[in-house]
Coordinates of C-alpha atoms and ligand atoms in Angstrom, one line a residue:
Chain A
M15 CA -11.6 -185.3 -34.1
T16 CA -13.7 -188.4 -34.5
Q17 CA -13.0 -191.1 -32.0
Y18 CA -12.5 -194.7 -33.5
E19 CA -13.1 -197.8 -32.0
P20 CA -11.3 -201.0 -33.2
V21 CA -13.8 -203.9 -33.5
I22 CA -12.3 -207.5 -33.4
G23 CA -13.2 -211.1 -33.7
L24 CA -11.3 -213.8 -33.5
E25 CA -11.1 -217.6 -34.9
V26 CA -9.0 -219.9 -33.0
H27 CA -8.2 -223.5 -34.4
V28 CA -6.7 -225.7 -31.9
E29 CA -5.7 -229.7 -33.0
L30 CA -6.9 -231.9 -30.5
N31 CA -4.5 -234.3 -28.9
T32 CA -6.1 -237.8 -29.9
K33 CA -4.4 -241.0 -30.6
S34 CA -6.1 -241.1 -33.8
K35 CA -7.2 -238.7 -36.8
M36 CA -10.8 -237.6 -36.8
F37 CA -12.4 -239.9 -39.5
C38 CA -10.0 -242.5 -39.8
R39 CA -7.6 -244.5 -37.4
C40 CA -4.4 -243.2 -38.8
S41 CA -2.0 -242.1 -35.9
A42 CA -2.2 -238.2 -35.0
D43 CA 0.9 -238.2 -33.8
Y44 CA 2.2 -236.8 -37.0
F45 CA 4.7 -233.8 -35.9
G46 CA 8.1 -234.4 -37.2
K47 CA 7.2 -237.7 -38.8
E48 CA 8.3 -238.8 -42.5
P49 CA 5.9 -237.4 -45.0
N50 CA 3.1 -239.3 -45.9
T51 CA 3.3 -242.2 -43.6
H52 CA 0.6 -241.5 -41.3
T53 CA -2.2 -241.7 -44.3
C54 CA -4.8 -244.3 -45.4
P55 CA -7.7 -244.1 -48.3
V56 CA -9.8 -241.9 -46.0
C57 CA -7.5 -239.3 -45.1
L58 CA -5.8 -239.4 -48.7
G59 CA -9.5 -238.6 -50.1
L60 CA -9.4 -241.8 -52.4
P61 CA -12.5 -243.1 -54.1
G62 CA -14.8 -244.9 -52.1
A63 CA -13.4 -244.2 -48.6
L64 CA -15.8 -243.7 -45.8
P65 CA -15.3 -241.3 -42.9
Y66 CA -15.9 -242.8 -39.2
I67 CA -16.6 -240.4 -36.3
N68 CA -13.9 -240.2 -33.4
E69 CA -15.7 -240.3 -30.3
E70 CA -12.9 -239.1 -28.2
A71 CA -12.2 -235.9 -30.4
I72 CA -16.3 -235.3 -30.5
N73 CA -16.0 -235.6 -26.5
K74 CA -12.8 -232.9 -26.3
C75 CA -14.9 -230.7 -28.5
L76 CA -17.7 -230.7 -26.0
Q77 CA -15.3 -230.2 -23.1
I78 CA -13.9 -227.2 -24.7
G79 CA -17.5 -226.0 -25.2
L80 CA -18.3 -226.5 -21.8
A81 CA -15.4 -224.9 -20.4
L82 CA -16.4 -221.9 -22.4
N83 CA -19.8 -221.9 -21.1
C84 CA -21.5 -223.0 -24.0
S85 CA -25.0 -224.6 -24.9
I86 CA -24.5 -227.9 -26.3
S87 CA -26.6 -228.8 -29.2
E88 CA -29.0 -231.7 -28.9
K89 CA -28.5 -232.5 -32.5
S90 CA -25.3 -232.2 -34.3
L91 CA -24.5 -232.6 -37.9
F92 CA -21.4 -232.9 -40.3
E93 CA -21.1 -230.8 -43.1
R94 CA -18.8 -230.5 -46.5
K95 CA -17.2 -227.2 -46.9
N96 CA -16.3 -227.4 -50.6
Y97 CA -13.2 -225.8 -51.9
F98 CA -10.2 -226.7 -54.3
Y99 CA -6.7 -226.4 -52.8
P100 CA -3.8 -229.1 -52.8
D101 CA -3.9 -229.8 -49.2
L102 CA -7.2 -230.8 -49.3
P103 CA -7.4 -233.8 -51.4
K104 CA -11.4 -234.8 -50.9
G105 CA -12.2 -231.3 -52.6
Y106 CA -14.2 -230.4 -49.3
Q107 CA -13.3 -230.2 -45.8
I108 CA -15.6 -232.3 -43.4
S109 CA -16.5 -229.3 -40.9
Q110 CA -19.7 -228.1 -39.1
Y111 CA -21.9 -225.0 -40.2
R112 CA -25.5 -224.8 -39.3
W113 CA -25.5 -227.5 -36.5
P114 CA -22.5 -227.0 -34.6
L115 CA -21.5 -229.0 -31.4
C116 CA -21.5 -226.0 -29.0
I117 CA -22.8 -222.4 -29.1
N118 CA -23.2 -219.1 -27.4
G119 CA -20.6 -219.3 -25.0
H120 CA -18.7 -216.5 -23.1
I121 CA -15.4 -216.0 -21.2
E122 CA -13.9 -213.0 -19.6
V123 CA -10.7 -211.4 -20.7
E124 CA -8.5 -208.7 -19.1
D125 CA -6.6 -205.5 -20.9
E126 CA -3.4 -204.3 -19.9
N127 CA -4.9 -202.6 -16.9
G128 CA -6.8 -205.3 -15.5
N129 CA -10.4 -204.3 -16.5
A130 CA -12.6 -207.2 -17.1
L131 CA -14.7 -207.6 -20.6
M132 CA -17.0 -210.4 -21.4
I133 CA -16.1 -211.9 -24.8
R134 CA -19.4 -213.7 -26.3
I135 CA -18.5 -217.4 -28.3
N136 CA -20.8 -217.8 -31.3
R137 CA -19.7 -221.4 -31.5
A138 CA -17.1 -224.1 -31.0
H139 CA -17.3 -226.9 -33.7
Q140 CA -15.4 -230.0 -35.0
E141 CA -13.6 -230.4 -38.2
E142 CA -10.5 -231.8 -39.7
D143 CA -7.1 -230.3 -40.5
T144 CA -5.9 -230.1 -44.0
G145 CA -2.5 -231.5 -45.4
K146 CA 0.9 -229.6 -45.1
L147 CA 2.0 -227.6 -47.7
T148 CA 5.8 -226.4 -48.6
H149 CA 6.5 -224.1 -51.2
I150 CA 9.8 -224.6 -53.1
G151 CA 10.5 -222.3 -56.1
R152 CA 7.6 -223.0 -58.7
E153 CA 6.6 -226.2 -57.1
T154 CA 4.7 -227.1 -54.0
L155 CA 5.3 -230.3 -51.9
I156 CA 2.3 -232.1 -50.0
D157 CA 2.5 -233.9 -46.9
F158 CA -1.0 -235.6 -45.6
N159 CA 0.2 -236.6 -42.5
R160 CA -2.0 -233.6 -41.1
S161 CA -4.8 -234.4 -43.2
G162 CA -7.9 -235.3 -41.1
I163 CA -6.3 -234.6 -37.6
P164 CA -9.3 -233.4 -35.1
L165 CA -9.5 -229.6 -35.2
V166 CA -11.8 -227.4 -33.0
E167 CA -12.8 -224.2 -34.5
I168 CA -13.6 -221.5 -31.6
V169 CA -15.3 -218.4 -33.2
T170 CA -16.2 -215.2 -31.0
E171 CA -18.4 -212.6 -31.5
P172 CA -16.4 -209.1 -32.6
D173 CA -16.0 -208.1 -28.9
F174 CA -12.4 -207.2 -28.6
H175 CA -11.4 -203.6 -29.1
S176 CA -7.7 -203.8 -28.2
T177 CA -4.8 -206.1 -28.9
A178 CA -4.2 -206.4 -25.1
Q179 CA -7.5 -208.5 -24.8
V180 CA -6.8 -210.4 -28.1
K181 CA -3.7 -211.5 -26.1
D182 CA -5.2 -212.1 -22.8
Y183 CA -7.9 -214.0 -24.7
A184 CA -5.5 -216.3 -26.4
K185 CA -3.2 -217.0 -23.2
K186 CA -6.6 -217.9 -21.3
L187 CA -7.8 -220.4 -24.3
Q188 CA -4.3 -222.1 -24.4
Q189 CA -4.4 -222.5 -20.6
L190 CA -7.8 -224.1 -20.7
F191 CA -6.7 -226.4 -23.5
R192 CA -3.8 -227.3 -21.3
Y193 CA -6.1 -227.7 -18.1
L194 CA -8.6 -229.8 -20.0
G195 CA -5.9 -231.9 -21.5
V196 CA -7.1 -231.5 -25.0
S197 CA -4.4 -230.2 -26.8
N198 CA -0.9 -229.3 -26.2
A199 CA -2.0 -225.9 -27.8
D200 CA 1.7 -225.2 -28.8
M201 CA 1.5 -222.2 -31.1
E202 CA 5.0 -222.6 -32.2
R203 CA 4.4 -226.0 -33.5
G204 CA 0.5 -225.0 -35.2
D205 CA -1.2 -226.8 -32.3
M206 CA -3.3 -223.4 -31.9
R207 CA -3.8 -221.0 -34.8
L208 CA -5.3 -217.7 -35.0
E209 CA -7.4 -215.8 -37.3
A210 CA -8.5 -212.3 -36.9
N211 CA -11.2 -209.9 -38.6
V212 CA -10.6 -206.4 -37.8
S213 CA -12.6 -203.4 -38.5
V214 CA -12.8 -199.8 -37.0
G215 CA -16.1 -198.2 -35.9
K216 CA -16.8 -194.4 -34.9
S217 CA -17.4 -194.7 -31.2
N218 CA -19.3 -191.5 -31.2
G219 CA -19.0 -191.0 -27.5
H220 CA -20.5 -194.2 -26.5
P221 CA -18.5 -195.7 -23.6
K222 CA -16.3 -198.5 -24.5
G223 CA -18.6 -202.0 -25.0
V224 CA -21.8 -200.5 -25.0
A225 CA -23.8 -202.1 -28.2
R226 CA -23.3 -199.8 -31.3
S227 CA -24.1 -200.6 -34.6
L228 CA -21.0 -202.5 -36.2
P229 CA -18.9 -201.1 -39.1
N230 CA -20.1 -202.6 -42.6
Y231 CA -17.0 -204.1 -43.4
R232 CA -14.2 -206.2 -42.0
V233 CA -10.6 -207.4 -42.9
E234 CA -9.9 -210.7 -42.5
L235 CA -6.1 -211.6 -41.2
K236 CA -5.3 -215.0 -42.1
N237 CA -2.7 -217.5 -42.9
I238 CA -0.5 -215.6 -40.4
N239 CA 1.4 -218.3 -38.4
S240 CA 2.9 -216.9 -35.4
F241 CA 1.0 -215.1 -32.7
R242 CA 3.5 -212.2 -32.3
F243 CA 2.9 -211.5 -36.0
M244 CA -0.6 -211.5 -35.7
V245 CA -0.8 -208.8 -33.2
A246 CA 1.4 -206.8 -34.8
A247 CA -0.9 -207.3 -38.0
I248 CA -3.8 -206.2 -36.1
E249 CA -2.3 -203.0 -34.8
Y250 CA -1.2 -202.4 -38.2
E251 CA -4.8 -202.9 -39.6
I252 CA -6.2 -200.7 -36.8
K253 CA -3.8 -197.9 -37.8
R254 CA -4.3 -198.4 -41.7
Q255 CA -8.0 -198.4 -41.2
I256 CA -8.2 -195.2 -39.3
I257 CA -6.2 -193.4 -41.7
A258 CA -8.2 -194.7 -44.5
L259 CA -11.4 -193.9 -43.2
E260 CA -9.9 -190.4 -42.1
R261 CA -9.3 -189.8 -46.0
G262 CA -13.0 -190.6 -46.7
E263 CA -11.9 -193.9 -48.4
K264 CA -14.4 -196.8 -48.5
L265 CA -13.2 -200.0 -46.7
T266 CA -14.3 -203.3 -48.0
Q267 CA -14.3 -207.1 -47.1
E268 CA -10.9 -208.5 -47.9
T269 CA -8.4 -210.9 -46.9
R270 CA -4.7 -209.6 -45.8
G271 CA -1.6 -211.3 -44.8
W272 CA 1.4 -210.0 -42.9
D273 CA 4.5 -209.3 -44.8
E274 CA 7.4 -209.3 -41.6
D275 CA 10.1 -208.2 -43.7
K276 CA 8.1 -204.6 -44.6
K277 CA 6.3 -204.7 -41.3
C278 CA 2.8 -204.4 -43.0
T279 CA -0.2 -206.4 -44.1
Y280 CA -1.0 -207.1 -47.4
L281 CA -4.1 -208.0 -49.8
Q282 CA -4.2 -211.2 -50.4
R283 CA -7.9 -211.5 -51.9
S284 CA -11.0 -210.0 -51.8
K285 CA -13.8 -211.8 -50.0
E286 CA -15.4 -214.9 -51.1
E287 CA -18.9 -215.2 -49.8
A288 CA -19.8 -217.9 -47.4
H289 CA -22.1 -219.7 -49.7
D290 CA -19.2 -219.9 -52.2
Y291 CA -18.2 -222.8 -50.1
R292 CA -21.7 -224.8 -50.8
Y293 CA -21.7 -226.1 -47.4
F294 CA -24.3 -229.4 -47.4
P295 CA -24.5 -231.9 -44.8
E296 CA -22.2 -234.9 -44.9
P297 CA -24.3 -237.9 -46.5
D298 CA -21.5 -240.2 -45.2
L299 CA -22.0 -239.3 -41.3
P300 CA -25.3 -239.8 -39.3
E301 CA -26.1 -237.3 -37.2
L302 CA -24.7 -237.1 -33.8
I303 CA -27.6 -237.1 -30.7
L304 CA -26.6 -235.9 -27.4
S305 CA -28.3 -236.7 -24.3
K306 CA -28.5 -234.7 -21.2
E307 CA -27.4 -237.5 -19.7
K308 CA -24.0 -237.6 -21.4
I309 CA -23.5 -233.8 -21.4
Q310 CA -24.1 -233.8 -17.7
K311 CA -21.6 -236.7 -17.2
L312 CA -19.0 -234.6 -19.5
K313 CA -19.8 -231.6 -17.4
D314 CA -19.1 -233.5 -13.9
S315 CA -15.9 -234.7 -15.4
L316 CA -14.3 -231.7 -16.3
P317 CA -11.4 -230.5 -14.1
K318 CA -11.5 -227.7 -11.9
L319 CA -10.6 -224.7 -14.3
P320 CA -7.6 -221.9 -13.5
V321 CA -10.4 -218.9 -12.5
E322 CA -12.3 -221.5 -9.9
R323 CA -8.9 -222.8 -8.6
A324 CA -7.2 -219.1 -8.1
Q325 CA -10.8 -218.0 -6.7
Q326 CA -10.1 -220.8 -3.7
L327 CA -6.7 -219.3 -3.0
I328 CA -8.2 -216.0 -3.2
E329 CA -10.8 -217.2 -0.4
M330 CA -8.0 -218.6 1.5
G331 CA -6.5 -214.9 1.9
I332 CA -3.8 -215.0 -0.8
P333 CA -3.7 -212.0 -2.8
K334 CA -5.4 -211.9 -6.3
N335 CA -2.1 -211.5 -8.3
I336 CA -0.2 -214.3 -6.3
A337 CA -3.4 -216.5 -6.6
F338 CA -3.6 -216.3 -10.5
A339 CA 0.0 -216.9 -10.7
S340 CA -0.3 -220.0 -8.6
V341 CA -2.8 -221.7 -11.5
V342 CA -0.8 -220.8 -14.5
T343 CA -0.6 -224.4 -14.9
V344 CA -2.6 -227.5 -13.9
Q345 CA 1.1 -228.9 -12.5
R346 CA 1.8 -225.8 -10.7
A347 CA -1.5 -225.5 -9.1
D348 CA -1.6 -228.9 -8.2
Y349 CA 2.0 -228.4 -6.7
I350 CA 0.5 -225.4 -4.8
Q351 CA -2.4 -227.7 -3.6
R352 CA -0.1 -230.1 -2.2
A353 CA 1.9 -227.8 -0.3
I354 CA -1.1 -226.3 1.1
E355 CA -2.4 -229.6 2.3
Y356 CA 0.9 -230.4 3.4
S357 CA 1.2 -227.0 5.5
K358 CA -2.3 -227.5 7.1
A359 CA -1.4 -231.1 8.5
R360 CA 1.7 -229.3 10.0
G361 CA 0.3 -226.0 11.1
V362 CA 2.6 -224.3 8.8
D363 CA 0.9 -220.8 7.6
M364 CA -0.6 -221.7 4.4
V365 CA -0.4 -218.1 2.9
G366 CA 3.1 -217.7 3.6
I367 CA 3.9 -220.8 1.7
V368 CA 2.1 -219.7 -1.3
N369 CA 4.0 -216.6 -1.0
Y370 CA 7.1 -217.9 -0.7
I371 CA 6.8 -220.8 -3.7
I372 CA 5.5 -218.0 -6.0
N373 CA 8.0 -215.2 -5.2
R374 CA 10.8 -217.2 -5.0
N375 CA 9.9 -219.4 -7.8
I376 CA 10.4 -222.3 -5.9
Y377 CA 8.4 -224.7 -8.2
A378 CA 10.6 -224.2 -11.2
R379 CA 13.6 -225.5 -9.2
G380 CA 12.2 -229.0 -9.1
V381 CA 12.0 -229.2 -5.2
P382 CA 9.1 -231.6 -4.2
P383 CA 6.4 -229.5 -2.6
E384 CA 6.8 -231.2 1.0
Q385 CA 10.3 -230.1 0.8
A386 CA 9.5 -226.5 0.1
V387 CA 7.3 -226.6 2.8
S388 CA 10.1 -228.1 5.2
D389 CA 12.7 -225.3 3.9
Y390 CA 10.1 -222.6 4.4
Q391 CA 9.7 -223.8 8.0
T392 CA 13.1 -223.6 8.8
Q393 CA 13.4 -220.2 7.3
T394 CA 10.6 -219.1 9.1
T395 CA 10.4 -221.0 12.4
N396 CA 13.5 -223.1 12.8
I397 CA 15.3 -220.3 15.0
I398 CA 18.8 -220.7 15.8
S399 CA 18.7 -220.8 19.7
D400 CA 22.0 -222.9 20.8
Q401 CA 23.8 -220.5 23.3
G402 CA 27.0 -221.7 21.7
E403 CA 26.3 -221.0 18.4
L404 CA 24.9 -217.3 19.0
E405 CA 27.8 -216.6 21.3
K406 CA 30.1 -217.2 18.0
L407 CA 27.5 -215.3 15.7
A408 CA 27.9 -212.5 18.5
K409 CA 31.6 -212.5 18.6
Q410 CA 31.6 -212.3 14.9
A411 CA 29.3 -209.6 14.8
I412 CA 31.4 -207.3 17.3
K413 CA 34.6 -208.0 15.5
E414 CA 33.1 -206.8 12.0
N415 CA 31.2 -203.9 13.4
P416 CA 33.6 -201.7 15.3
R417 CA 31.7 -198.6 14.9
A418 CA 28.4 -200.0 16.4
V419 CA 30.4 -201.3 19.2
E420 CA 32.2 -198.0 19.8
D421 CA 28.7 -196.0 19.7
Y422 CA 27.6 -198.7 22.2
K423 CA 30.2 -198.3 24.7
Q424 CA 30.1 -194.5 24.2
S425 CA 26.7 -194.3 25.1
L426 CA 27.2 -196.5 28.2
L427 CA 29.9 -194.2 29.5
S428 CA 27.9 -191.2 28.9
S429 CA 24.8 -192.3 30.7
G430 CA 26.9 -193.4 33.6
D431 CA 24.4 -194.7 35.7
E432 CA 23.9 -198.3 37.0
S433 CA 21.1 -199.5 35.0
K434 CA 23.6 -199.5 32.4
A435 CA 21.0 -198.7 29.4
G436 CA 23.3 -198.7 26.2
N437 CA 22.3 -197.3 22.9
P438 CA 19.8 -199.5 21.8
N439 CA 20.2 -198.6 18.2
A440 CA 23.8 -199.8 18.4
I441 CA 22.7 -203.2 19.7
Q442 CA 19.8 -203.1 17.0
V443 CA 22.6 -202.8 14.2
L444 CA 24.2 -205.8 15.7
I445 CA 21.5 -208.1 15.7
G446 CA 20.8 -206.9 12.2
A447 CA 24.0 -208.1 11.1
M448 CA 23.8 -211.6 12.5
M449 CA 20.2 -211.7 11.0
K450 CA 21.5 -211.1 7.8
K451 CA 23.7 -213.9 8.2
T452 CA 21.6 -216.4 9.0
S453 CA 18.9 -215.2 6.8
G454 CA 16.7 -214.0 9.7
K455 CA 16.9 -217.4 11.8
A456 CA 18.9 -216.3 14.8
D457 CA 16.9 -215.9 18.0
A458 CA 16.5 -212.2 18.4
S459 CA 15.9 -211.7 22.1
K460 CA 18.3 -214.3 23.3
L461 CA 21.1 -212.6 20.9
Q462 CA 20.5 -209.4 22.7
G463 CA 21.2 -210.6 26.1
I464 CA 24.3 -212.3 24.9
L465 CA 25.7 -209.1 22.9
K466 CA 24.9 -207.0 26.2
L467 CA 26.8 -209.7 28.0
L468 CA 29.9 -209.5 25.9
L469 CA 29.9 -205.5 25.2
E470 CA 29.7 -204.8 29.0
K471 CA 32.0 -207.1 29.9
Chain B
M26 CA -34.9 -220.5 -65.5
K27 CA -31.9 -219.5 -67.6
L28 CA -28.7 -219.3 -66.1
T29 CA -26.4 -216.3 -67.1
E30 CA -23.0 -216.6 -68.6
E31 CA -21.7 -214.9 -65.4
Q32 CA -23.5 -218.0 -63.3
V33 CA -22.0 -220.5 -65.4
K34 CA -18.5 -218.7 -65.3
H35 CA -18.7 -218.5 -61.4
V36 CA -20.3 -222.5 -61.3
A37 CA -17.2 -223.7 -63.6
K38 CA -14.5 -221.9 -61.1
L39 CA -16.0 -223.2 -58.1
A40 CA -15.9 -226.6 -59.8
N41 CA -12.1 -226.1 -60.6
L42 CA -13.4 -226.5 -64.4
P43 CA -11.8 -224.8 -67.2
L44 CA -14.5 -224.1 -70.0
T45 CA -14.1 -222.8 -73.7
S46 CA -17.0 -220.2 -74.5
E47 CA -18.8 -222.7 -76.5
E48 CA -19.0 -224.9 -73.6
E49 CA -20.1 -222.1 -71.4
E50 CA -22.9 -221.6 -73.8
K51 CA -23.7 -225.3 -74.1
Y52 CA -23.7 -225.7 -70.2
S53 CA -25.8 -222.8 -69.7
E54 CA -28.6 -224.5 -71.8
Q55 CA -28.2 -227.7 -70.1
L56 CA -27.7 -226.5 -66.5
S57 CA -30.7 -224.4 -66.8
K58 CA -32.5 -227.5 -67.9
I59 CA -31.4 -229.4 -65.1
L60 CA -32.5 -226.3 -62.8
D61 CA -36.0 -226.7 -64.4
Y62 CA -36.4 -230.3 -63.6
I63 CA -35.3 -229.9 -60.2
E64 CA -37.7 -227.0 -60.0
Q65 CA -40.6 -229.3 -60.1
L66 CA -39.7 -230.8 -56.6
N67 CA -40.8 -227.1 -55.3
S68 CA -44.4 -228.1 -56.3
V69 CA -44.5 -230.4 -53.3
D70 CA -45.6 -229.2 -50.1
T71 CA -42.9 -230.2 -47.4
K72 CA -44.0 -227.5 -45.0
D73 CA -44.2 -230.1 -42.0
V74 CA -41.6 -232.5 -43.4
E75 CA -38.4 -232.7 -41.7
P76 CA -35.2 -232.8 -44.1
T77 CA -33.6 -236.0 -44.7
F78 CA -29.7 -235.8 -44.8
N79 CA -29.3 -239.3 -44.1
V80 CA -31.0 -242.5 -45.2
S81 CA -29.5 -244.9 -42.7
G82 CA -31.6 -244.0 -39.8
Q83 CA -28.8 -244.4 -37.7
S84 CA -27.1 -241.7 -35.2
N85 CA -24.0 -241.7 -33.2
V86 CA -22.1 -244.2 -35.1
M87 CA -18.5 -243.5 -33.7
S88 CA -15.5 -245.2 -33.3
E89 CA -13.1 -245.6 -30.3
D90 CA -9.8 -243.6 -30.3
T91 CA -7.3 -246.4 -31.5
T92 CA -5.1 -246.4 -34.2
V93 CA -4.4 -249.0 -37.1
P94 CA -1.3 -249.1 -39.2
S95 CA -1.5 -246.7 -42.0
L96 CA -0.2 -247.2 -45.6
S97 CA 3.3 -247.2 -46.3
Q98 CA 4.9 -244.1 -47.8
E99 CA 5.5 -245.9 -51.1
D100 CA 1.7 -247.1 -51.5
A101 CA 0.4 -243.7 -50.4
L102 CA 2.5 -242.3 -53.1
L103 CA 1.7 -245.0 -55.8
N104 CA -0.9 -243.1 -57.9
A105 CA 0.9 -239.7 -57.6
S106 CA 1.8 -238.2 -61.2
K107 CA 4.8 -236.4 -59.5
K108 CA 6.6 -237.3 -56.1
E109 CA 9.7 -236.2 -54.5
K110 CA 11.3 -237.2 -51.1
G111 CA 8.2 -238.8 -49.8
F112 CA 6.0 -235.8 -50.6
F113 CA 3.4 -235.6 -53.3
V114 CA 4.6 -232.7 -55.6
T115 CA 1.8 -230.1 -57.3
K116 CA 2.6 -227.0 -59.3
G117 CA 3.4 -224.1 -57.1
V118 CA 0.3 -222.4 -55.1
F119 CA 0.5 -219.3 -53.1
E120 CA 0.1 -220.1 -49.3
E121 CA -3.7 -219.2 -48.9
E122 CA -6.8 -220.9 -47.2
Ligands
ZN18 ZN1 -6.1 -242.0 -42.4

């Protein structure tokens, strides 16, 4: 039987969290606001209105590109992508095509078995979001509050071969956006949206990931507004296409959507060629020239990213899984960092404290890191050694464990010699019982002495 | 250079223009003439000339990320042929693109 290998490329759109829109100064804080209250002649596409580039959005796009190991173009231009749709009042979207801001990056993802794979980033470019449509019966309602929100599009090469890798990529990108502080990247709210192109190729015995010719068609999965549905759609497409190829059918370029009720993909349209958009340079926006100095400055100002922060923890001797769990969010990574520094100053075991925080999910409980370190210290080093306290515990243990006590006394009688070596196992049972009661804080050696005294009275 | 009827139909579709068959005929003629006219430019040698996309000669014209008040909802919808509950209304389209 022929071996098939899925070939998947992704396009991610992410809305930037700037204060104002991409090409006008309307507030970009549009979510949940009254419709059409965040608009002006520019984002409504009124005749004669002129766009103006938001510098902060450009910086955020560049930060994303840099974090994805892209090269930054010295010269960058905006272009008009022409098409008619009611969510696009100008009749074109200002986007980038031939001169994107960031090109040729890469990011490492993992599959479900933890195998790493390098995904090539073709580009990360700047564009603007469209208005929001609501379909009611035979009419469509339009809200232009979202029109002109800065949007960054990140396009990968078709380097994914499984949905596990796709999931990991989406997770890592989301984490990256949040670390950089460029977007809330909330998929439910539509801050971050995914499109996939899926095809299936014969692997012909090549090991996975080895360069081979790509299939001569691809199916684009679009307008799927939930990440879960996107994963389901990709999985469905892989199966559908393999079956079609097995039957000897010829697959073609097309766009498909997801029907959640029927749990299948359906044809939306056959592919419009790229030149149908008639891209041309936006005459209303002068070119961007990005100096090496500016790029270097942005590079230097990038926060430490998750992989780097996890690496630091691993070098401290923290297990890999705990290290990555420690850096899931910036907030958690900062929390762990504070706990580590506080521990260091007090001579507390740093590996121990990180394990403690992650394993017991201390961060989520809202305990300040200093408090977490103190608690940990109490649990591990603050031993109960007060004689009276220990005697009380010992008496309680004797009362509650008559069987162990009996064993011990029996062993004393049978040994019958003067050294009075009682059954050590029986005494361990009693010590264990008290350790459990005190979460391991009782002074074990003192306890042993006290127990012996009490038992041999 | 004569545009075929197919090409005219395609361009009309992209421009969202409904054309009658007479118009298709007429525009095929006219568009072809325009193309011929533009074609003359190809006789100029531009091998070592950088394309000009913007005549202002400026670059990096950008604005700070500050907000200014937007139009009121009423003003935004002023010229809408149909509106409802603060929305522009258009005839139904399927969710695409
Ligand atoms: Zn605006």
